[in-house]
XYZ file of C-alpha atoms in Angstrom:
594
model
C 100.737 105.303 117.129
C 97.418 105.465 119.119
C 94.583 107.093 117.046
C 94.135 110.285 117.501
C 91.253 112.040 119.892
C 90.118 114.772 121.047
C 90.168 116.462 117.603
C 89.612 120.317 117.754
C 85.786 121.372 116.506
C 86.606 123.945 114.061
C 83.527 123.470 112.010
C 80.839 123.596 114.819
C 78.717 120.587 115.465
C 76.714 120.901 112.242
C 79.590 120.473 109.942
C 80.880 118.034 112.107
C 77.703 115.669 111.370
C 77.588 116.285 107.966
C 81.716 115.139 107.673
C 80.544 112.032 109.712
C 77.653 111.147 107.300
C 80.253 111.551 104.665
C 82.830 109.362 105.585
C 80.417 106.882 106.707
C 79.193 106.921 103.099
C 82.557 106.622 101.838
C 83.577 103.739 104.034
C 80.602 101.634 103.396
C 81.773 101.551 99.549
C 85.661 100.650 100.417
C 84.740 96.996 100.748
C 82.272 94.304 101.889
C 82.370 93.956 105.476
C 83.229 97.286 106.231
C 81.133 98.776 109.072
C 81.481 102.607 110.669
C 80.883 103.238 114.094
C 79.001 106.686 115.493
C 81.778 109.068 114.860
C 82.069 107.942 110.835
C 85.050 105.914 111.565
C 85.367 102.893 109.604
C 86.297 99.530 110.714
C 87.432 97.152 108.558
C 87.412 93.210 109.237
C 90.981 92.937 107.880
C 92.278 95.611 110.201
C 93.401 92.996 112.401
C 94.700 90.616 109.834
C 97.056 93.014 108.556
C 100.872 92.764 108.570
C 102.173 92.475 112.380
C 103.753 95.509 111.619
C 106.291 96.968 114.923
C 106.664 100.622 114.805
C 110.425 100.268 113.607
C 109.240 98.487 110.403
C 106.505 100.462 108.948
C 107.355 103.162 106.389
C 106.937 106.054 108.908
C 107.461 104.263 112.462
C 103.825 104.728 112.898
C 104.744 108.885 113.382
C 102.009 110.879 113.713
C 99.916 112.244 110.360
C 97.432 114.708 109.311
C 93.984 113.541 110.228
C 91.832 116.180 108.186
C 89.531 114.862 106.140
C 88.497 115.965 102.599
C 86.509 118.907 101.686
C 82.765 118.534 101.223
C 82.544 120.681 98.013
C 83.280 118.969 94.825
C 86.858 117.579 94.301
C 87.522 119.177 91.037
C 85.893 122.744 91.362
C 86.007 124.863 88.292
C 88.127 128.167 88.205
C 85.163 130.300 88.967
C 83.559 128.057 91.986
C 83.700 130.321 95.683
C 84.871 133.739 95.877
C 87.362 135.636 98.140
C 89.343 133.720 100.731
C 86.898 131.006 101.094
C 86.975 130.184 97.515
C 90.470 130.260 97.006
C 90.958 127.850 100.096
C 88.630 125.215 98.734
C 90.572 125.363 95.503
C 93.544 124.898 97.504
C 92.509 122.115 99.461
C 90.702 120.245 96.555
C 94.183 120.574 94.188
C 97.509 118.876 94.324
C 100.523 121.166 93.617
C 101.793 120.538 89.963
C 105.314 119.281 90.723
C 104.083 116.820 93.504
C 101.110 115.682 91.244
C 103.681 114.771 88.488
C 105.988 112.729 90.677
C 102.865 110.859 91.909
C 101.575 109.967 88.162
C 105.333 109.088 87.173
C 105.427 106.488 89.952
C 102.106 105.078 88.987
C 103.832 104.468 85.665
C 106.649 103.091 86.758
C 105.080 100.706 89.113
C 102.673 99.507 85.998
C 106.143 98.934 83.914
C 107.692 97.261 87.058
C 104.510 95.553 89.095
C 101.788 95.578 86.717
C 99.940 92.858 89.230
C 100.231 95.685 92.113
C 97.419 98.193 90.411
C 99.015 100.540 92.078
C 96.668 104.299 91.486
C 98.470 107.457 91.899
C 95.710 108.562 93.803
C 96.680 106.348 96.552
C 100.559 107.874 96.661
C 98.315 111.332 96.852
C 95.980 110.455 99.546
C 98.984 109.179 101.630
C 101.170 112.333 100.862
C 98.249 114.358 101.789
C 97.920 112.554 104.987
C 102.153 112.593 105.705
C 102.654 116.099 104.832
C 99.906 117.994 103.527
C 101.341 117.299 99.637
C 104.825 118.427 100.877
C 103.504 121.129 102.721
C 101.107 122.754 99.819
C 103.738 121.939 97.419
C 106.726 124.085 98.283
C 109.782 122.138 96.211
C 111.841 123.211 94.080
C 112.014 122.575 90.217
C 113.399 119.018 90.642
C 110.797 118.036 93.554
C 112.968 118.557 96.454
C 111.256 120.150 99.343
C 112.350 124.352 100.490
C 113.286 122.742 103.625
C 113.236 119.735 105.386
C 110.141 117.904 106.379
C 110.891 116.221 109.671
C 108.474 114.666 111.910
C 109.167 114.326 116.136
C 112.089 112.658 117.312
C 110.974 108.545 117.827
C 112.102 108.588 121.416
C 109.450 106.484 123.193
C 107.657 109.608 124.706
C 104.241 109.312 123.450
C 105.550 107.992 120.182
C 107.577 104.585 119.319
C 111.105 104.552 120.432
C 113.498 103.999 117.638
C 116.935 104.903 118.489
C 119.200 106.319 115.634
C 120.075 104.061 112.745
C 121.805 106.263 110.286
C 124.252 108.532 112.534
C 121.783 111.422 111.521
C 122.667 111.054 108.007
C 118.570 111.889 106.832
C 117.365 113.294 109.620
C 120.697 115.157 111.168
C 119.434 113.328 114.803
C 122.274 111.078 116.051
C 120.192 109.774 118.861
C 116.792 108.877 117.495
C 115.119 108.768 114.447
C 112.940 111.229 112.761
C 110.514 110.452 109.815
C 111.967 112.447 106.775
C 110.374 113.909 103.573
C 106.905 114.527 102.136
C 106.476 110.748 102.458
C 107.797 110.560 105.909
C 110.098 107.564 105.573
C 112.117 106.593 108.792
C 115.714 106.436 108.037
C 116.027 102.706 108.453
C 113.491 101.907 106.080
C 114.474 104.330 103.418
C 118.033 102.486 103.653
C 116.057 99.850 101.805
C 113.245 101.093 100.266
C 114.911 104.479 98.774
C 114.528 104.996 94.920
C 115.911 107.350 92.812
C 112.550 109.021 90.702
C 114.282 111.692 89.288
C 117.223 110.221 87.686
C 119.387 112.273 89.430
C 121.879 109.192 90.525
C 120.648 109.829 94.206
C 117.734 108.133 96.247
C 116.846 111.513 98.655
C 113.909 111.280 100.724
C 113.288 114.906 101.032
C 112.639 114.924 97.021
C 108.969 114.116 96.042
C 109.852 111.847 92.912
C 112.217 109.763 94.742
C 109.923 109.416 98.004
C 106.690 108.911 95.503
C 108.393 106.057 93.848
C 109.653 104.517 97.251
C 106.320 104.618 98.436
C 105.020 102.628 95.588
C 107.572 99.836 95.742
C 107.040 99.845 99.089
C 103.224 99.532 98.912
C 103.595 96.712 95.983
C 105.906 94.364 98.251
C 104.293 91.152 99.252
C 102.656 90.452 95.883
C 99.846 92.870 96.907
C 97.136 93.603 94.467
C 95.970 97.185 95.487
C 92.381 96.674 93.371
C 91.616 93.851 96.095
C 90.426 95.701 99.021
C 92.066 93.626 101.132
C 95.173 93.731 99.922
C 94.746 97.659 100.036
C 93.881 97.776 103.413
C 96.784 95.699 104.310
C 99.329 97.779 102.373
C 98.223 101.006 104.031
C 98.081 99.783 107.566
C 101.935 98.523 106.759
C 102.579 102.280 105.917
C 101.227 103.497 109.700
C 99.628 100.888 111.668
C 96.654 102.905 112.991
C 92.953 102.037 112.130
C 92.428 105.845 112.012
C 95.134 106.516 109.375
C 93.761 103.604 107.444
C 90.485 105.466 107.309
C 91.839 108.760 106.576
C 93.772 107.573 103.707
C 90.916 105.817 102.348
C 88.861 108.779 102.675
C 91.512 110.775 100.656
C 92.049 108.012 98.163
C 88.169 107.970 97.233
C 88.345 111.861 97.171
C 90.813 111.646 94.819
C 89.351 109.360 92.174
C 86.374 111.192 92.083
C 88.843 114.149 90.661
C 91.233 116.649 91.442
C 93.099 119.613 89.450
C 96.536 120.785 89.561
C 97.524 123.826 91.100
C 100.517 125.723 91.168
C 103.819 124.698 93.697
C 103.610 126.308 97.368
C 99.805 127.292 96.995
C 98.584 123.804 98.645
C 96.244 124.270 101.735
C 98.335 123.177 104.908
C 96.651 120.664 107.201
C 95.735 121.581 110.347
C 95.164 118.250 112.751
C 97.682 115.943 113.599
C 97.519 112.718 115.253
C 99.490 113.585 118.170
C 97.356 116.845 118.913
C 96.049 115.821 122.376
C 96.853 116.092 125.819
C 99.732 113.989 127.146
C 101.474 113.764 124.219
C 104.648 115.774 123.721
C 104.739 118.289 120.919
C 107.015 117.981 118.000
C 110.585 118.837 118.566
C 111.344 122.462 117.605
C 111.479 123.453 114.037
C 108.775 120.021 112.879
C 105.490 121.822 114.032
C 103.702 122.123 110.801
C 103.016 125.785 109.904
C 99.573 127.089 110.518
C 96.998 127.351 107.661
C 97.412 130.673 106.105
C 95.395 133.301 107.758
C 94.427 131.403 110.800
C 96.561 131.637 114.035
C 98.574 128.494 115.282
C 97.012 126.217 117.500
C 98.135 126.808 121.362
C 97.950 124.658 124.316
C 96.824 125.510 127.720
C 99.051 126.483 130.112
C 99.345 123.784 132.921
C 99.281 126.247 135.784
C 95.842 127.337 137.010
C 96.634 130.820 136.766
C 99.576 132.123 134.260
C 101.126 135.493 135.401
C 99.191 138.440 134.420
C 95.676 136.776 134.213
C 94.605 136.564 137.702
C 95.747 136.512 141.497
C 98.992 134.825 142.353
C 98.877 131.655 143.769
C 99.108 131.246 147.676
C 102.585 130.285 148.814
C 102.444 126.418 149.896
C 102.294 126.503 153.980
C 104.248 123.126 153.731
C 107.118 121.833 151.557
C 105.845 119.951 148.745
C 106.204 116.288 148.414
C 109.518 114.863 146.677
C 108.839 114.084 143.333
C 108.735 110.351 142.287
C 110.873 110.227 138.944
C 108.302 108.569 136.152
C 108.956 104.616 135.890
C 111.337 103.654 132.899
C 110.271 102.273 129.879
C 110.172 98.588 130.151
C 112.354 96.859 127.383
C 110.979 95.788 124.522
C 111.480 92.464 122.919
C 113.688 93.941 120.556
C 115.734 95.677 123.448
C 116.693 92.252 124.597
C 118.123 90.857 121.822
C 122.304 90.291 122.206
C 123.044 88.526 118.919
C 121.732 86.468 115.891
C 122.515 82.898 115.042
C 121.743 80.333 112.183
C 119.115 78.488 112.797
C 119.990 75.476 110.668
C 120.134 76.997 107.042
C 121.598 74.732 104.669
C 123.488 75.147 101.480
C 121.939 77.863 99.867
C 122.525 77.314 95.956
C 120.248 77.327 92.786
C 120.258 77.407 89.273
C 119.472 80.671 87.781
C 115.815 80.984 87.239
C 114.785 78.449 89.855
C 113.419 79.407 93.585
C 115.905 78.195 96.118
C 114.844 75.101 97.663
C 116.650 76.140 100.933
C 115.173 78.886 103.466
C 117.105 81.240 105.381
C 116.617 80.617 108.831
C 117.419 83.065 111.822
C 117.330 82.846 115.398
C 117.575 85.815 118.070
C 119.047 85.125 121.437
C 119.472 87.217 124.512
C 123.023 87.087 125.852
C 122.234 84.252 127.953
C 121.511 82.418 124.847
C 117.749 82.221 125.250
C 114.968 82.683 122.610
C 113.114 86.251 121.734
C 110.068 86.157 119.910
C 107.814 88.979 118.240
C 111.100 90.493 117.217
C 111.328 91.694 113.696
C 114.458 90.493 111.564
C 115.284 92.005 108.324
C 117.139 90.184 105.299
C 118.805 92.358 103.033
C 120.220 90.773 99.524
C 123.895 92.140 99.150
C 125.883 91.888 96.386
C 125.814 92.341 92.646
C 122.857 89.824 91.728
C 119.406 89.858 90.242
C 118.047 87.566 93.332
C 115.030 88.706 94.742
C 112.798 87.651 97.661
C 109.103 86.529 96.453
C 107.593 89.826 95.598
C 110.555 90.838 93.597
C 112.096 92.990 96.503
C 115.839 92.479 97.546
C 114.747 93.131 101.711
C 112.064 91.144 103.810
C 110.972 91.482 107.364
C 109.681 88.585 109.479
C 108.923 88.394 113.039
C 110.311 85.706 115.216
C 108.064 82.799 116.472
C 108.060 81.347 120.076
C 111.158 79.579 119.328
C 113.245 82.956 118.257
C 113.374 81.661 114.614
C 112.424 83.688 111.456
C 112.356 82.475 108.395
C 112.585 84.301 105.172
C 110.855 84.508 102.351
C 111.943 81.745 99.482
C 114.611 83.331 97.066
C 114.088 83.407 93.406
C 117.114 83.439 91.804
C 118.007 85.674 88.987
C 119.679 85.367 85.782
C 122.988 86.795 87.190
C 125.224 83.833 88.281
C 127.631 83.668 90.841
C 127.975 84.053 94.715
C 126.815 87.023 96.863
C 125.082 87.674 100.567
C 122.093 87.721 102.359
C 122.312 89.679 105.672
C 120.588 89.019 108.434
C 119.686 92.019 111.028
C 117.311 92.970 113.811
C 115.184 95.942 112.528
C 116.099 99.146 114.935
C 119.015 97.726 116.748
C 122.682 97.553 115.751
C 123.355 94.049 116.826
C 125.726 91.814 115.472
C 123.801 90.183 111.975
C 124.588 87.015 110.669
C 125.546 86.897 106.991
C 124.550 83.712 104.700
C 126.574 83.067 101.249
C 124.058 82.369 98.353
C 125.313 80.886 94.947
C 123.209 81.011 91.838
C 124.588 78.574 89.004
C 124.232 78.270 85.441
C 121.100 76.870 83.731
C 121.557 73.686 82.837
C 120.061 70.614 81.291
C 120.219 66.935 82.128
C 118.403 65.807 78.736
C 118.198 66.888 74.986
C 115.700 65.233 71.931
C 115.256 66.278 68.973
C 112.015 67.626 67.789
C 110.582 65.736 64.738
C 111.536 62.409 62.960
C 111.859 63.333 59.411
C 115.273 62.383 57.921
C 117.733 65.193 57.243
C 118.912 65.334 53.576
C 120.481 67.328 51.217
C 121.882 66.773 47.769
C 125.868 67.954 47.449
C 125.892 71.796 46.675
C 122.425 72.417 47.958
C 120.638 73.291 51.519
C 118.732 71.426 53.750
C 114.851 72.022 53.658
C 114.544 70.770 57.225
C 115.853 72.525 59.912
C 117.540 71.003 63.013
C 115.141 71.407 66.008
C 115.813 70.276 69.733
C 114.058 70.276 72.994
C 115.887 70.698 76.692
C 114.583 69.493 79.666
C 115.910 69.131 83.533
C 114.182 66.785 85.691
C 111.724 66.156 83.088
C 110.871 69.844 82.715
C 111.409 72.144 80.036
C 114.980 73.935 80.554
C 114.211 77.159 79.213
C 117.730 79.756 78.115
C 119.986 76.666 78.507
C 123.270 77.528 76.598
C 123.844 74.889 73.530
C 126.814 74.436 71.150
C 126.452 72.960 67.702
C 129.385 71.810 65.915
C 129.771 69.609 62.991
C 132.038 66.441 63.888
C 134.341 64.376 62.184
C 133.216 60.848 63.608
C 131.012 59.714 66.522
C 134.368 58.951 68.114
C 136.423 62.064 67.066
C 134.992 65.467 68.413
C 137.034 67.492 65.857
C 135.246 69.539 63.562
C 134.604 68.336 60.199
C 136.394 70.030 57.487
C 133.871 68.828 54.821
C 130.650 68.098 54.401
C 127.146 70.255 55.756
C 127.669 73.812 56.995
C 126.225 76.743 58.545
C 126.644 80.365 57.233
C 127.991 83.150 59.347
C 126.916 86.772 59.010
C 129.291 87.484 56.195
C 127.847 84.371 54.246
C 131.267 82.442 55.116
C 130.895 78.868 55.892
C 131.337 77.931 59.724
C 130.801 74.222 61.379
C 130.780 75.169 65.460
C 127.899 77.677 66.773
C 128.296 78.806 70.326
C 125.714 80.849 72.021
C 122.741 79.124 71.367
C 120.156 79.319 74.231
C 116.802 77.611 74.288
C 113.730 79.618 74.402
C 111.284 79.769 77.363
C 109.879 76.011 76.388
C 113.393 74.589 76.221
C 113.411 74.295 72.298
C 115.659 75.850 69.950
C 115.713 75.870 66.196
C 119.170 75.970 64.510
C 120.219 78.442 61.374
C 119.968 76.539 58.083
C 122.564 73.995 57.005
C 124.178 74.232 53.501
C 126.187 71.358 52.071
C 129.127 71.140 49.750
C 130.119 69.300 47.211
C 130.826 66.115 49.322
C 128.485 63.371 49.742
C 128.149 60.907 52.696
C 126.925 60.573 56.089
C 127.772 63.647 58.828
C 127.184 64.052 62.562
C 126.068 67.201 64.074
C 126.675 66.956 67.987
C 124.694 69.335 70.168
C 125.933 69.551 73.902
C 124.412 71.909 76.632
C 125.542 73.264 79.842
C 124.943 70.724 82.244
C 126.317 67.916 80.086
C 123.536 66.942 78.178
C 124.465 65.547 74.516
C 122.402 64.993 70.807
C 123.961 63.611 68.067
C 121.747 64.369 64.679
C 122.514 62.386 61.441
C 123.058 64.397 58.158
C 123.172 62.557 54.877
C 124.379 64.374 51.394
C 123.452 62.692 48.227
C 125.542 62.945 45.318
C 124.379 65.520 42.840
C 122.505 63.795 40.067
C 125.019 62.903 37.037
C 123.994 65.030 33.957
C 123.184 63.301 30.404
C 126.412 62.846 28.208
C 126.607 64.971 25.199
C 126.359 62.868 21.506
C 129.403 61.333 20.162
C 130.168 63.240 17.175
C 132.709 60.378 15.711
C 129.473 57.908 16.094
C 127.933 56.645 12.869
C 124.950 58.671 11.493
C 121.406 57.758 10.947
C 122.142 55.946 7.196
C 118.821 57.667 6.574
C 120.030 61.112 7.061
C 124.001 60.278 6.042
C 124.708 62.009 2.837
C 127.077 59.246 1.893
C 124.482 56.662 1.418
C 122.445 58.754 -0.723
C 122.698 57.576 -4.899
C 124.924 59.911 -6.723
C 123.237 61.578 -9.385
C 124.626 60.654 -13.026
C 125.796 63.657 -14.668
C 123.936 64.353 -17.674
C 125.346 62.990 -21.026
């Protein structure tokens, strides 16, 4: 969407000059390298290095947006600030409706848990919500956060806007010919289909619900591992939402404004913005029912009549003396590269298999072609993970969009395998077109180890009937690297040649304290190490064998020695001769007195 020009000068030249100065000061504070032109607009060196965002692949389809700048008064006025209508309007402009504000803060909290490295501030969601829909049209939402009436942008029919033909059969926007941006955060249906989230826990993903829309916007802004505390990443994220420099500057202005402070106002009392980026000559106005309502107390804006003198306003125009020349039909819109794509083809992708928790070595490559098989460059290819899996692309997203190169090939980001094993698919499709896509089969296998070694060299000994003082510790590796979360089985076997479970000797204890000699369900830690439970010994002495095996076939045998219990000293034999010195039979008998 081209930047807005010809903004109405509703505040007068003096006010405009002050506003321009404010924006200049604000822009200068955003990041190193930012410059400001003579109208107070920010120019950033990173703007041109932002993602190559096509209209049908931005969150909004580059739909129109509100260009009103923040008020110059305090962003958090006291309840007594101002008086009368002017004071009320100032408070309404500075405040954020209660439910809308709650939705932004809940989305920030959710992203802080899911994607802490993104550093998403709720004030950024508030800034985008202000620019996209005037905070859900001043907070006109129900108790659960759903807008009282749908918020729809104009149909994206290529007439002054991007050309995005219907992608949802009218499910979200009610339009089966062209897409329209939907809801308080103005998602186009093709984006909402993969970016939508359930933010209020009702089991639905509704773009007209501010909780759902705010959470979806947060995830959208946090894809690609962007860190929004970095000015460069922040600008890229905003431009990916709507690819316009003025949009970037307007959002940054509101972001800085809300960072300085704001306050909660009742739902439905927020001020409605006035100026939109499409309010300029030569652009078709919004479709019926989608024009934003005028600010309370102010008349709706009107466009000049194209006639030199409207009926009833002066002398009628003189009738032409010669027939008017035939009207030349406007030239048809030239097809875009996306329009010329007939089908997609696999571009030599190999086998897509990886172990759980590992990065896939192979990346998906897809080629866009015309009906004649000619490569089509500059086409957005959307790769979507489909199926019951926790595998993602880099950044933790299930969808990635890549532009084809000069050879018509788009290479998807590397897949990162999750913990769920099994097969699923990745579907490649043309963004904004309903042409036949290409499905790719992907398989995640269980974690394995190819080596298992004991940690420590101390002999493992125990006295019969006692317990082993030293635990058995092992480490699993794969390709020389620690193999974390690998399944391990520990079994006390009869011998090296007989894998049957031993029925005597050392044993483990189950939760009830009973002896068991096979343990399953063990897993190594992130460092590949595993410490087995305590071992005990029955009354059998000897050398015993503990065998450990892992998924993948790694095996380790550990010797356990049980020593005989010490023999107690025997009790004295009562039949043995007593010490003569104490044997009364050896003492002289007394002679009876005469």
